[in-house]
Coordinates of C-alpha atoms in Angstrom, one line a residue:
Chain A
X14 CA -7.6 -6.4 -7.6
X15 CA -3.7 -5.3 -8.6
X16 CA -2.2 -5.7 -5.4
X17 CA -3.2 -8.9 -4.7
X18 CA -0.2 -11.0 -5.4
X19 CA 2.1 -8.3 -3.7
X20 CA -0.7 -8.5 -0.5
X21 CA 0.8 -5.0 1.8
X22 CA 4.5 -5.3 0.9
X23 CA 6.3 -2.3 1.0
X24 CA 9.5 -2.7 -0.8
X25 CA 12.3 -1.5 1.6
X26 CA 15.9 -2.1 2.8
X27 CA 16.5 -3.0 6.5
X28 CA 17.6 -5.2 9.0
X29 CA 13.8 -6.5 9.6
X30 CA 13.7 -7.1 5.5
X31 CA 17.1 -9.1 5.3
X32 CA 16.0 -11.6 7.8
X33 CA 15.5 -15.4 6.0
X34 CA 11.2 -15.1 5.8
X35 CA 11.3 -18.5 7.6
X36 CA 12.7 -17.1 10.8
X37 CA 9.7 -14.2 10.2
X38 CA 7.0 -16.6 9.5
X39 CA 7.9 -18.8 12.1
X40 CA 8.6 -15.7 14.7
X41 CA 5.4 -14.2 14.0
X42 CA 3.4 -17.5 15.2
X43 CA 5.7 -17.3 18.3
X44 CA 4.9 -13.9 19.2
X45 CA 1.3 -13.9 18.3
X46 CA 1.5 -16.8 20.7
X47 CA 3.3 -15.6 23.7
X48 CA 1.2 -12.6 23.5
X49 CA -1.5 -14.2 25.4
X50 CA 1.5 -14.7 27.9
X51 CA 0.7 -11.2 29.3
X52 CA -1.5 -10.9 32.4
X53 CA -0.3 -7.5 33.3
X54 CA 0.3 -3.9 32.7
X55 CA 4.2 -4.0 32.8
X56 CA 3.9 -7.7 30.6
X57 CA 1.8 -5.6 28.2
X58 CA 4.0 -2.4 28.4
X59 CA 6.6 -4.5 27.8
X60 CA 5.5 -6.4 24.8
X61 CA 4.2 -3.1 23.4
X62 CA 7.9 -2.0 23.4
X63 CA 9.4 -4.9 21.4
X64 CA 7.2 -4.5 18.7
X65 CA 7.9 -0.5 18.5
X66 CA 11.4 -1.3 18.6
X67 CA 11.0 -3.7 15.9
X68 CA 8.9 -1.3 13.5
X69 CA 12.3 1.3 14.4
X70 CA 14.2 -1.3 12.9
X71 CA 12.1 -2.2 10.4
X72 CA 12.3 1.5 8.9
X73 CA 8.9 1.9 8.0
X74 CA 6.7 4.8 9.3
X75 CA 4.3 3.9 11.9
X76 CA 1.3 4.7 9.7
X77 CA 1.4 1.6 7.4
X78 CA 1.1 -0.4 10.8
X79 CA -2.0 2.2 12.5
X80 CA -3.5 1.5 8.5
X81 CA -3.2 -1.6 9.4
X82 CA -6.0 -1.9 11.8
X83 CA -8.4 -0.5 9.7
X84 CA -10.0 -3.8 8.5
X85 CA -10.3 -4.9 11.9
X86 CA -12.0 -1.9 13.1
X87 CA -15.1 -2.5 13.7
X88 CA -14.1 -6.1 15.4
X89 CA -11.3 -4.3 17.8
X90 CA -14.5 -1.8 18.6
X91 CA -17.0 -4.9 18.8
X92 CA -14.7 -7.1 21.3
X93 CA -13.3 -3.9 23.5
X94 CA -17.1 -2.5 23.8
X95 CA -18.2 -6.4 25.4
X96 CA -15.6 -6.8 27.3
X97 CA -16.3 -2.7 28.8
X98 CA -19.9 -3.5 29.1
X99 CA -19.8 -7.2 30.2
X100 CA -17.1 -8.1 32.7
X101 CA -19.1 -9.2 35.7
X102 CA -17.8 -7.0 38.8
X103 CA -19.0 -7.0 42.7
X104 CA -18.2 -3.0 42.9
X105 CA -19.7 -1.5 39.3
X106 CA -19.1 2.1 38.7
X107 CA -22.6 2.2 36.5
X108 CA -25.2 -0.4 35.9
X109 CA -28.0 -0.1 33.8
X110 CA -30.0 -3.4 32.9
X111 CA -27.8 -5.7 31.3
X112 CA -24.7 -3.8 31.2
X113 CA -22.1 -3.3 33.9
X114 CA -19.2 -1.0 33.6
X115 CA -16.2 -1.0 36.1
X116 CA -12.7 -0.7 36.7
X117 CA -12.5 -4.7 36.5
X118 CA -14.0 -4.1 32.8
X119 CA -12.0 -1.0 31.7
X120 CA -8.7 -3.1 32.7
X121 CA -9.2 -5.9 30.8
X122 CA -10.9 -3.8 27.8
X123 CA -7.5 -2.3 27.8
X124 CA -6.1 -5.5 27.8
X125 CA -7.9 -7.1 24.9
X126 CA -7.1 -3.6 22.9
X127 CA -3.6 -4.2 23.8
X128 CA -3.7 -7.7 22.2
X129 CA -5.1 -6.6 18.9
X130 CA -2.3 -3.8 18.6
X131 CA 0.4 -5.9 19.4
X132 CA -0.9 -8.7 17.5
X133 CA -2.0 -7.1 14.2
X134 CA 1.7 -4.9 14.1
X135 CA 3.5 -7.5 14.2
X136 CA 1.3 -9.5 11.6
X137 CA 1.8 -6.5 9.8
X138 CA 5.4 -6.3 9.9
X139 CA 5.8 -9.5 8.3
X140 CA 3.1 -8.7 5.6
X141 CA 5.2 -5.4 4.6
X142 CA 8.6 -6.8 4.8
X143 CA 8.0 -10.3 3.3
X144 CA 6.6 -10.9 -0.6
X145 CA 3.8 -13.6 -0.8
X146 CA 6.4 -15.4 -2.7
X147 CA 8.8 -15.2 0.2
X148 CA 6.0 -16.3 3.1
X149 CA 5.0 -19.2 0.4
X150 CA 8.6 -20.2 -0.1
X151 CA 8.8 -20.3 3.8
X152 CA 5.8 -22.4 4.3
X153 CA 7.0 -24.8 1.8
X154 CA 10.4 -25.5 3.8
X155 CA 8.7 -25.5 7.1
X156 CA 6.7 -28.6 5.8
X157 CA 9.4 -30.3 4.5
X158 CA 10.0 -32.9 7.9
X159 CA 6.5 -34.3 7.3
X160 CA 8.1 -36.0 4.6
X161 CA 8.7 -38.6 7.2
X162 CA 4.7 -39.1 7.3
X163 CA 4.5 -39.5 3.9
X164 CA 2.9 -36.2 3.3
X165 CA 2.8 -35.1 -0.5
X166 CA 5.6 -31.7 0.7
X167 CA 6.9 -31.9 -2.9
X168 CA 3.6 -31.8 -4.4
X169 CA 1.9 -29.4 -2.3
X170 CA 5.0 -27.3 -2.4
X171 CA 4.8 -27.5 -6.5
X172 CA 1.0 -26.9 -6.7
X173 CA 1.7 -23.7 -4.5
X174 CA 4.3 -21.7 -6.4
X175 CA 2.6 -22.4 -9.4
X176 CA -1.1 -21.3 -7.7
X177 CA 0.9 -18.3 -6.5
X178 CA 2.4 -17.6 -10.2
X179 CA -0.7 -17.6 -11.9
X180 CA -2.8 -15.5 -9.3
X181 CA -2.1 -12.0 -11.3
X182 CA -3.2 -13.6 -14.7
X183 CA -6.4 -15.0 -13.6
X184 CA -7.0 -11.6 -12.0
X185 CA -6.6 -9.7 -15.0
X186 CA -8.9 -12.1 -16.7
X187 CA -11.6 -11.8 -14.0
X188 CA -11.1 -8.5 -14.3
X189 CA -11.6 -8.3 -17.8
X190 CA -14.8 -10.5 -17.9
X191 CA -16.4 -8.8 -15.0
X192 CA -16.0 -5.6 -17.2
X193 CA -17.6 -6.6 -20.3
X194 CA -20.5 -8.1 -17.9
X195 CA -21.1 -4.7 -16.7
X196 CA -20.8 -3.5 -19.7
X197 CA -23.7 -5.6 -20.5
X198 CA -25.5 -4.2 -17.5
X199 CA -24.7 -6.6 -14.4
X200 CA -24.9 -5.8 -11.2
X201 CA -22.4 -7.8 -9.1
X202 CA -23.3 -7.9 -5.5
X203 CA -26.8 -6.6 -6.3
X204 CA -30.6 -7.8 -6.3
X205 CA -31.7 -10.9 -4.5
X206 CA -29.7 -14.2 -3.1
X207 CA -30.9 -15.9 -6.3
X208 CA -30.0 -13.3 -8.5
X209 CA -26.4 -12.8 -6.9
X210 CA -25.7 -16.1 -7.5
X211 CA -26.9 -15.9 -11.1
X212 CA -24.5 -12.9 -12.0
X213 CA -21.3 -15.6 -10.8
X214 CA -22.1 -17.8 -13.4
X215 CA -20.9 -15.6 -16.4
X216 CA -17.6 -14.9 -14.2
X217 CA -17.5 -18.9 -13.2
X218 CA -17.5 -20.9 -16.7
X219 CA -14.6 -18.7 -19.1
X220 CA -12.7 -19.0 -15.5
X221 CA -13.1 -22.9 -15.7
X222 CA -12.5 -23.4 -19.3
X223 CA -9.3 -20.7 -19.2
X224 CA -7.8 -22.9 -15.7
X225 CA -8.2 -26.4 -17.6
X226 CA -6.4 -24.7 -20.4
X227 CA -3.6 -23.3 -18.4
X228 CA -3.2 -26.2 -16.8
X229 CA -2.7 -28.9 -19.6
X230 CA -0.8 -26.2 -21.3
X231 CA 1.7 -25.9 -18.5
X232 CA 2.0 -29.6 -18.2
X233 CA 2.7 -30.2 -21.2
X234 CA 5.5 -27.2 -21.3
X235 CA 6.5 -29.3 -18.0
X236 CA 6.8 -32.3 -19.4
X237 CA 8.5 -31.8 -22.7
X238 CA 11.4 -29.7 -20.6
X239 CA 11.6 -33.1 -18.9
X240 CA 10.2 -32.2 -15.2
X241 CA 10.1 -36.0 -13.5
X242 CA 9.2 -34.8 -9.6
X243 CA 10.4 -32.6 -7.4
X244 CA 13.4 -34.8 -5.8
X245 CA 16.7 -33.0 -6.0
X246 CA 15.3 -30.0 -7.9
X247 CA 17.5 -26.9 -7.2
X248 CA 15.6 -23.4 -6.6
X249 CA 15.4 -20.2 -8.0
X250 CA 14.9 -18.6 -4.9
X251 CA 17.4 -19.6 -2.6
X252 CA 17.1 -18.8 1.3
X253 CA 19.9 -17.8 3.4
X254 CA 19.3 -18.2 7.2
X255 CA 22.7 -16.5 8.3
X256 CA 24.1 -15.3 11.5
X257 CA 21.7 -12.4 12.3
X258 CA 18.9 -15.1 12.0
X259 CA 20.3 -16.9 14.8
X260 CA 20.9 -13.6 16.6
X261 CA 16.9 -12.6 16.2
X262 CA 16.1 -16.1 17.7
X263 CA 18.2 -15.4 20.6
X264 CA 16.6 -12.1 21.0
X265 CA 13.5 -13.6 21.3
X266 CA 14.0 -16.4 23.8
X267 CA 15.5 -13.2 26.0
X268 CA 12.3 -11.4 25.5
X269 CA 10.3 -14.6 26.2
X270 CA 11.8 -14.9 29.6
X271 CA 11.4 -11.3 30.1
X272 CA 7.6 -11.5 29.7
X273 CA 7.8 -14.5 32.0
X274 CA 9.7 -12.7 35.0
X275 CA 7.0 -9.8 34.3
X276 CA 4.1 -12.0 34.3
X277 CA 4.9 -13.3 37.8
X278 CA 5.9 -10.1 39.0
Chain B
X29 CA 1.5 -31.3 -31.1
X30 CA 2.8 -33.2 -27.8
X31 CA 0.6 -34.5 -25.8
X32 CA 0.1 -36.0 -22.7
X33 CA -2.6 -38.1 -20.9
X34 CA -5.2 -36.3 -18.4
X35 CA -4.8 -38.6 -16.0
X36 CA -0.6 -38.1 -15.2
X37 CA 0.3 -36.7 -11.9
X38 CA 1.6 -34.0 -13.2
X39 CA -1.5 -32.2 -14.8
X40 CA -3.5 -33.5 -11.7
X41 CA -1.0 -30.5 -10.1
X42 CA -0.8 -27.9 -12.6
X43 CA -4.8 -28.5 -12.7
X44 CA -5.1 -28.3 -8.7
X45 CA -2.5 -25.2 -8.9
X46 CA -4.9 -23.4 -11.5
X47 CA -8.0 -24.3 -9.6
X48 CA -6.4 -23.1 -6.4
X49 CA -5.6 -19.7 -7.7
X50 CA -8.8 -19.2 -9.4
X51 CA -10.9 -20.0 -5.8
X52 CA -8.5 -17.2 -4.7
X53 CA -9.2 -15.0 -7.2
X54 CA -12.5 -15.3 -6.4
X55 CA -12.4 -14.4 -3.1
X56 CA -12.3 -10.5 -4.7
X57 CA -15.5 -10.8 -6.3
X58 CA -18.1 -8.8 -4.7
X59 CA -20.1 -12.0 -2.6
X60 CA -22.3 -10.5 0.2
X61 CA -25.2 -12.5 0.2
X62 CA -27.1 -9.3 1.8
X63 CA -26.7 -10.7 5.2
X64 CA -23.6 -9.1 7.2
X65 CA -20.8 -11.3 8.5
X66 CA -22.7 -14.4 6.2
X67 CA -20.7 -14.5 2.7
X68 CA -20.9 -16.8 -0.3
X69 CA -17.8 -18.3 -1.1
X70 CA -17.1 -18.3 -4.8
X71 CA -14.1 -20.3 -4.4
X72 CA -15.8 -23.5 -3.1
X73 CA -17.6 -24.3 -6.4
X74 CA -14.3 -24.6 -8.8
X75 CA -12.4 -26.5 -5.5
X76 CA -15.5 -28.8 -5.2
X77 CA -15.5 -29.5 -9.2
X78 CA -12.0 -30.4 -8.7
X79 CA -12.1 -32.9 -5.5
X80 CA -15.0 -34.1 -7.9
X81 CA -13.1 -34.5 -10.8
X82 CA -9.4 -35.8 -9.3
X83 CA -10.5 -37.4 -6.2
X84 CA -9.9 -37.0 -2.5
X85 CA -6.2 -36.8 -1.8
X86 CA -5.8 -34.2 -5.0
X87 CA -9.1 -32.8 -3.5
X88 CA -7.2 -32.3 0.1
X89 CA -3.9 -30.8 -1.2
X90 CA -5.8 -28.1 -3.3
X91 CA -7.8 -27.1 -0.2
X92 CA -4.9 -27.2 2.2
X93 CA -2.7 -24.8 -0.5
X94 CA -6.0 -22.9 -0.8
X95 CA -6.1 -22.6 2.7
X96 CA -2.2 -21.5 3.0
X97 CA -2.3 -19.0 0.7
X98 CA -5.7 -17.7 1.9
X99 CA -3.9 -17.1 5.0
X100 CA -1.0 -15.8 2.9
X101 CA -2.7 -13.0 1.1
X102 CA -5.7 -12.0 3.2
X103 CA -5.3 -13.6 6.5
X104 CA -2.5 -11.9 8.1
X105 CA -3.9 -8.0 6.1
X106 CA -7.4 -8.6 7.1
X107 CA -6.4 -9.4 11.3
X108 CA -7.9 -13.2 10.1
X109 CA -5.1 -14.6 12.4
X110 CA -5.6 -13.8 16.2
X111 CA -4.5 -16.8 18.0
X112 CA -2.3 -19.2 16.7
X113 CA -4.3 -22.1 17.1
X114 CA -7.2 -19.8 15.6
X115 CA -5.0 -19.3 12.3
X116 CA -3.9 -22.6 12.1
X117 CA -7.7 -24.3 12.1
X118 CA -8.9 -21.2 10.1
X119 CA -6.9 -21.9 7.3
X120 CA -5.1 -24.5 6.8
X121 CA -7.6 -27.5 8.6
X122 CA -10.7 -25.4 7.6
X123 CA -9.8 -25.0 3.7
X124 CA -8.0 -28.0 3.6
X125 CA -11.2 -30.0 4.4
X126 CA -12.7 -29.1 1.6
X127 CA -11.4 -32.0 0.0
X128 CA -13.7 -34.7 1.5
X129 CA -15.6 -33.5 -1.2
X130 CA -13.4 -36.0 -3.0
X131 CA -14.6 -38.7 -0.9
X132 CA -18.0 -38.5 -3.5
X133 CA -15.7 -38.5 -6.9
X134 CA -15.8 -42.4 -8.3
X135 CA -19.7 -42.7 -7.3
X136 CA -19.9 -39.1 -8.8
X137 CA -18.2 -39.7 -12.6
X138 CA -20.1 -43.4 -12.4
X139 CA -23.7 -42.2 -12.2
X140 CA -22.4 -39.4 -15.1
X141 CA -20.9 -42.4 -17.0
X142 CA -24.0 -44.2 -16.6
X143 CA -26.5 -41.1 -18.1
X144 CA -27.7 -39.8 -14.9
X145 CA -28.1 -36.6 -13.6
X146 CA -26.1 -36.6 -10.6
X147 CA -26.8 -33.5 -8.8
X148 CA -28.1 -35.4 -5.6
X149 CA -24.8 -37.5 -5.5
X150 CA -22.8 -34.0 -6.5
X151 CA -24.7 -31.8 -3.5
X152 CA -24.6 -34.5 -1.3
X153 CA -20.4 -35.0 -1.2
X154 CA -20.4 -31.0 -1.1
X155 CA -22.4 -30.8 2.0
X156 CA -20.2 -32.9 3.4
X157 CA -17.1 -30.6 2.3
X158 CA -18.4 -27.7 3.4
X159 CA -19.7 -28.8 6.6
X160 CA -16.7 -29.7 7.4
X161 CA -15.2 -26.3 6.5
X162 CA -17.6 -24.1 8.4
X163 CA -17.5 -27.0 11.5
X164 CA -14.1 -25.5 11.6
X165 CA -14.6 -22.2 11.0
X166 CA -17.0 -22.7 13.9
X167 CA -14.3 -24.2 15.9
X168 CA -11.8 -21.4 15.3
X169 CA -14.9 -18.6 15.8
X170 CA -15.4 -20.4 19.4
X171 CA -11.5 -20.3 20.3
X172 CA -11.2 -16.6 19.0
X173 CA -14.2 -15.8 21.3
X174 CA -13.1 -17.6 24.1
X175 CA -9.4 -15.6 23.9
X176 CA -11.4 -12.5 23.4
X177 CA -14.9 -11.9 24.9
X178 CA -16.1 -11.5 28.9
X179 CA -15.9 -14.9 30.7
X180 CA -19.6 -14.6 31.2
X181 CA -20.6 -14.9 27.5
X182 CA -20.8 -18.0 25.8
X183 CA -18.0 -17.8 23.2
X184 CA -19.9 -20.5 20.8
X185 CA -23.7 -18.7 20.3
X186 CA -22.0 -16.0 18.1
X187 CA -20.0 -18.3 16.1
X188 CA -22.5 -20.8 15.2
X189 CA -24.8 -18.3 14.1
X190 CA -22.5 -16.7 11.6
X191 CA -20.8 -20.0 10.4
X192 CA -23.8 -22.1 10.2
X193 CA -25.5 -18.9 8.4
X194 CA -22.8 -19.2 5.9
X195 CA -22.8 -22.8 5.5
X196 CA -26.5 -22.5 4.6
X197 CA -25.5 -20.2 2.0
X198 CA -23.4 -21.4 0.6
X199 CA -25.2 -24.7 0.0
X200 CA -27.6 -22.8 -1.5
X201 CA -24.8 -21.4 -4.0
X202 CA -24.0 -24.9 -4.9
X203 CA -27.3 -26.2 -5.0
X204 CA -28.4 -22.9 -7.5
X205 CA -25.2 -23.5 -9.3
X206 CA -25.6 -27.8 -9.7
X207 CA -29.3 -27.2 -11.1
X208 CA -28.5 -24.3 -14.1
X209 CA -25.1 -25.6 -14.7
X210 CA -25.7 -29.5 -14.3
X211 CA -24.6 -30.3 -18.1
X212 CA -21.5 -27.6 -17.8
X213 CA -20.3 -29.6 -14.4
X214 CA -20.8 -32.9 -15.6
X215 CA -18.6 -32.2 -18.5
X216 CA -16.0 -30.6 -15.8
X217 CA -16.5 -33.6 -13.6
X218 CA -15.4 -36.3 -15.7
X219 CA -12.1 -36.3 -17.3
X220 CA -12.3 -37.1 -20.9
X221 CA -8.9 -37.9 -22.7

């Protein structure tokens, strides 16, 4: 439960690293987006080589991204299997009963496998370049023009830095109570659905009483230093979107009407 | 000692920030209910205490942060985001819902105030919270589908299977939970100053 609040970043100096994390965040939706752009095998080819040429840059060895499919796996296997075994076809190379393989399905399987590599590196390189922190920061600037609607942006932006703050302590407390239930002799996880949900409620109430406390505490702390709202506050963390920023953007809308030749092509 | 009332804006944040974070934390406690793919979700009971307790816009901005960094700190590890408009009504529409609950607080802390039980009232507003999470999950499963499996499946079966399962989980959690605990969240429920 330690690396938690540091999620998969790797700490590192590069050109992918110094990039303001909103351009990142925002980048990453982008791509993730104009993946599903490719229809072919030069538009996948293509794509494939941006994102290797952006873990070069990025300086980190290519086996922190291939770890990175591991937790998707089994869903990578799941969808690429169906789509091998399910893609209808007028000319199958083997049939049996329900399932239909062809060069229709093995296309499109490599397609779809494709998609997840492209899709999870990329997720990836912003996970081990970018701090929690940073992304959260990111998020909280990217909401600011729904101001205009009246959305609570201050507020939520408040209630997330401090959520994000206090992740590690309330770890090390769950930690610590979940230890001194099994040294009682719990079994998380274990025995029946009524019994698993009867080992949470040890965990559940200290956690409760502990977050109240916290929280009155910290408002109080707030309060007395004489915290009003959030208007004009000034920041800690300060983000720089500089030149290169504006570079990476421009590198993207090239790539973007690259794919789009390639896709017609 | 300062001191400060329970009711300011302030601690209504600090208390949604702590609340947030602790549904988070949760998330890391071992929850398979036995079945695969269908998990209880430990965080739902301290962020429907909360909507309970502060009301329904308080209720929404926890789950939306919730949601955020959910997406934050397992979403983009775990391959949770696949599709942008997958990610986008996985985490922050899905969690953010969860504040509906809210809808139920001022009937809620009235039938506390006035010596009853309240567990229908308390299980009825979380239904209607978590519904409206796993609706969405159940939205999101169907797009992720639909991007990913053959034409000739239905991308929808699959989804509704797993998110209803869970749904009907984790109702049972709550409804487990509401019955032992039914003093201990009455006391959370209602703010006392």
């Amino acid at each position: 439960m330690d690396k938690i609040i540091l999620g998969r970043y790797l700490p590192g100096d590069s050109l992918i690293y110094r990039l303001d994390p909103r351009g990142k965040f925002l980048l990453t939706f982008y791509f993730v987006g104009i993946v599903f752009l490719a229809n072919n095998i030069a538009s996948y080819a293509f794509l494939l080589a941006f994102v290797l040429f952006a873990v070069y840059l990025s300086k980190i060895n290519l086996g922190f991204f291939i770890k990175g499919l591991k937790p998707v796996f089994w869903l990578i296997l799941f969808t690429v299997a169906l789509q091998l075994l399910f893609t209808p076809s007028n000319h199958p190379i083997w049939h049996w009963g329900i399932f239909t393989l062809s060069n229709e399905g093995l296309v499109i399987a490599g397609y779809i496998f494709m998609r997840f590599i492209l899709i999870i590196f990329i997720s990836t390189l912003l996970t081990l370049t970018t701090t929690p922190i940073e992304i959260s920061d990111s998020i909280e600037s990217i909401l600011k023009p729904l101001k205009k609607v009246k959305f609570p942006v201050t507020q939520v932006a408040l209630m997330l830095s401090i959520a994000l703050r206090f992740v590690p302590l309330l770890v090390d407390e769950t930690t610590k109570i979940m230890d001194a239930q099994r040294a009682r002799g719990v079994d998380f996880g274990e025995g029946g659905l009524i019994k698993r949900i009867k080992s949470f409620v040890p965990i559940l109430i200290p956690l409760f009483v502990s977050s109240f406390s916290i929280a009155y505490d910290l408002a109080i702390a707030m309060e007395s230093r004489g915290y009003k709202d959030g208007e004009g506050r000034s920041k800690y963390r300060v983000l720089n979107w500089s030149k290169r920023d504006n570079l990476t953007i421009l590198f993207m809308a090239i790539v973007t009407v690259i794919l789009l030749f390639l896709r017609s092509y | 000692m300062t001191n400060i009332s329970k009711s300011s804006d302030l601690i209504v944040i600090t208390e949604g920030a702590l609340i947030t974070a602790l549904a988070l934390v949760l998330s890391f406690v071992p929850h398979s209910t036995g079945v695969s793919s269908i998990e209880f979700m430990y965080g739902l009971i301290p962020m429907a205490i909360f909507a309970l307790r502060r009301g329904l816009k308080a209720g929404l901005m926890a789950g939306l942060v919730w949601g955020i960094l959910d997406l934050v700190l397992r979403g983009f590890s775990n391959g949770g985001f696949l599709n942008p408009l997958q990610g986008f009504v996985e985490y922050p529409l899905a969690f953010g819902v969860v504040g509906l609950i809210g809808l139920g607080s001022s009937r809620v802390k009235q039938a506390i105030k006035n010596g009853k039980s309240a567990l229908g009232l308390i299980i009825f507003y979380s239904a209607i919270g978590f519904f409206a999470k796993y609706f969405f999950h159940f939205i999101a499963g169907g797009i992720y589908w639909g991007s990913y499996a053959p034409k000739t499946m239905n991308p929808w079966i699959y989804s509704l299977v797993i998110n209803g399962g869970s749904f009907i989980a984790n109702m049972i959690m709550m409804l487990v939970l509401a019955v032992i605990l039914n003093r201990v969240f009455k006391r959370l429920i209602v703010i006392r100053d």
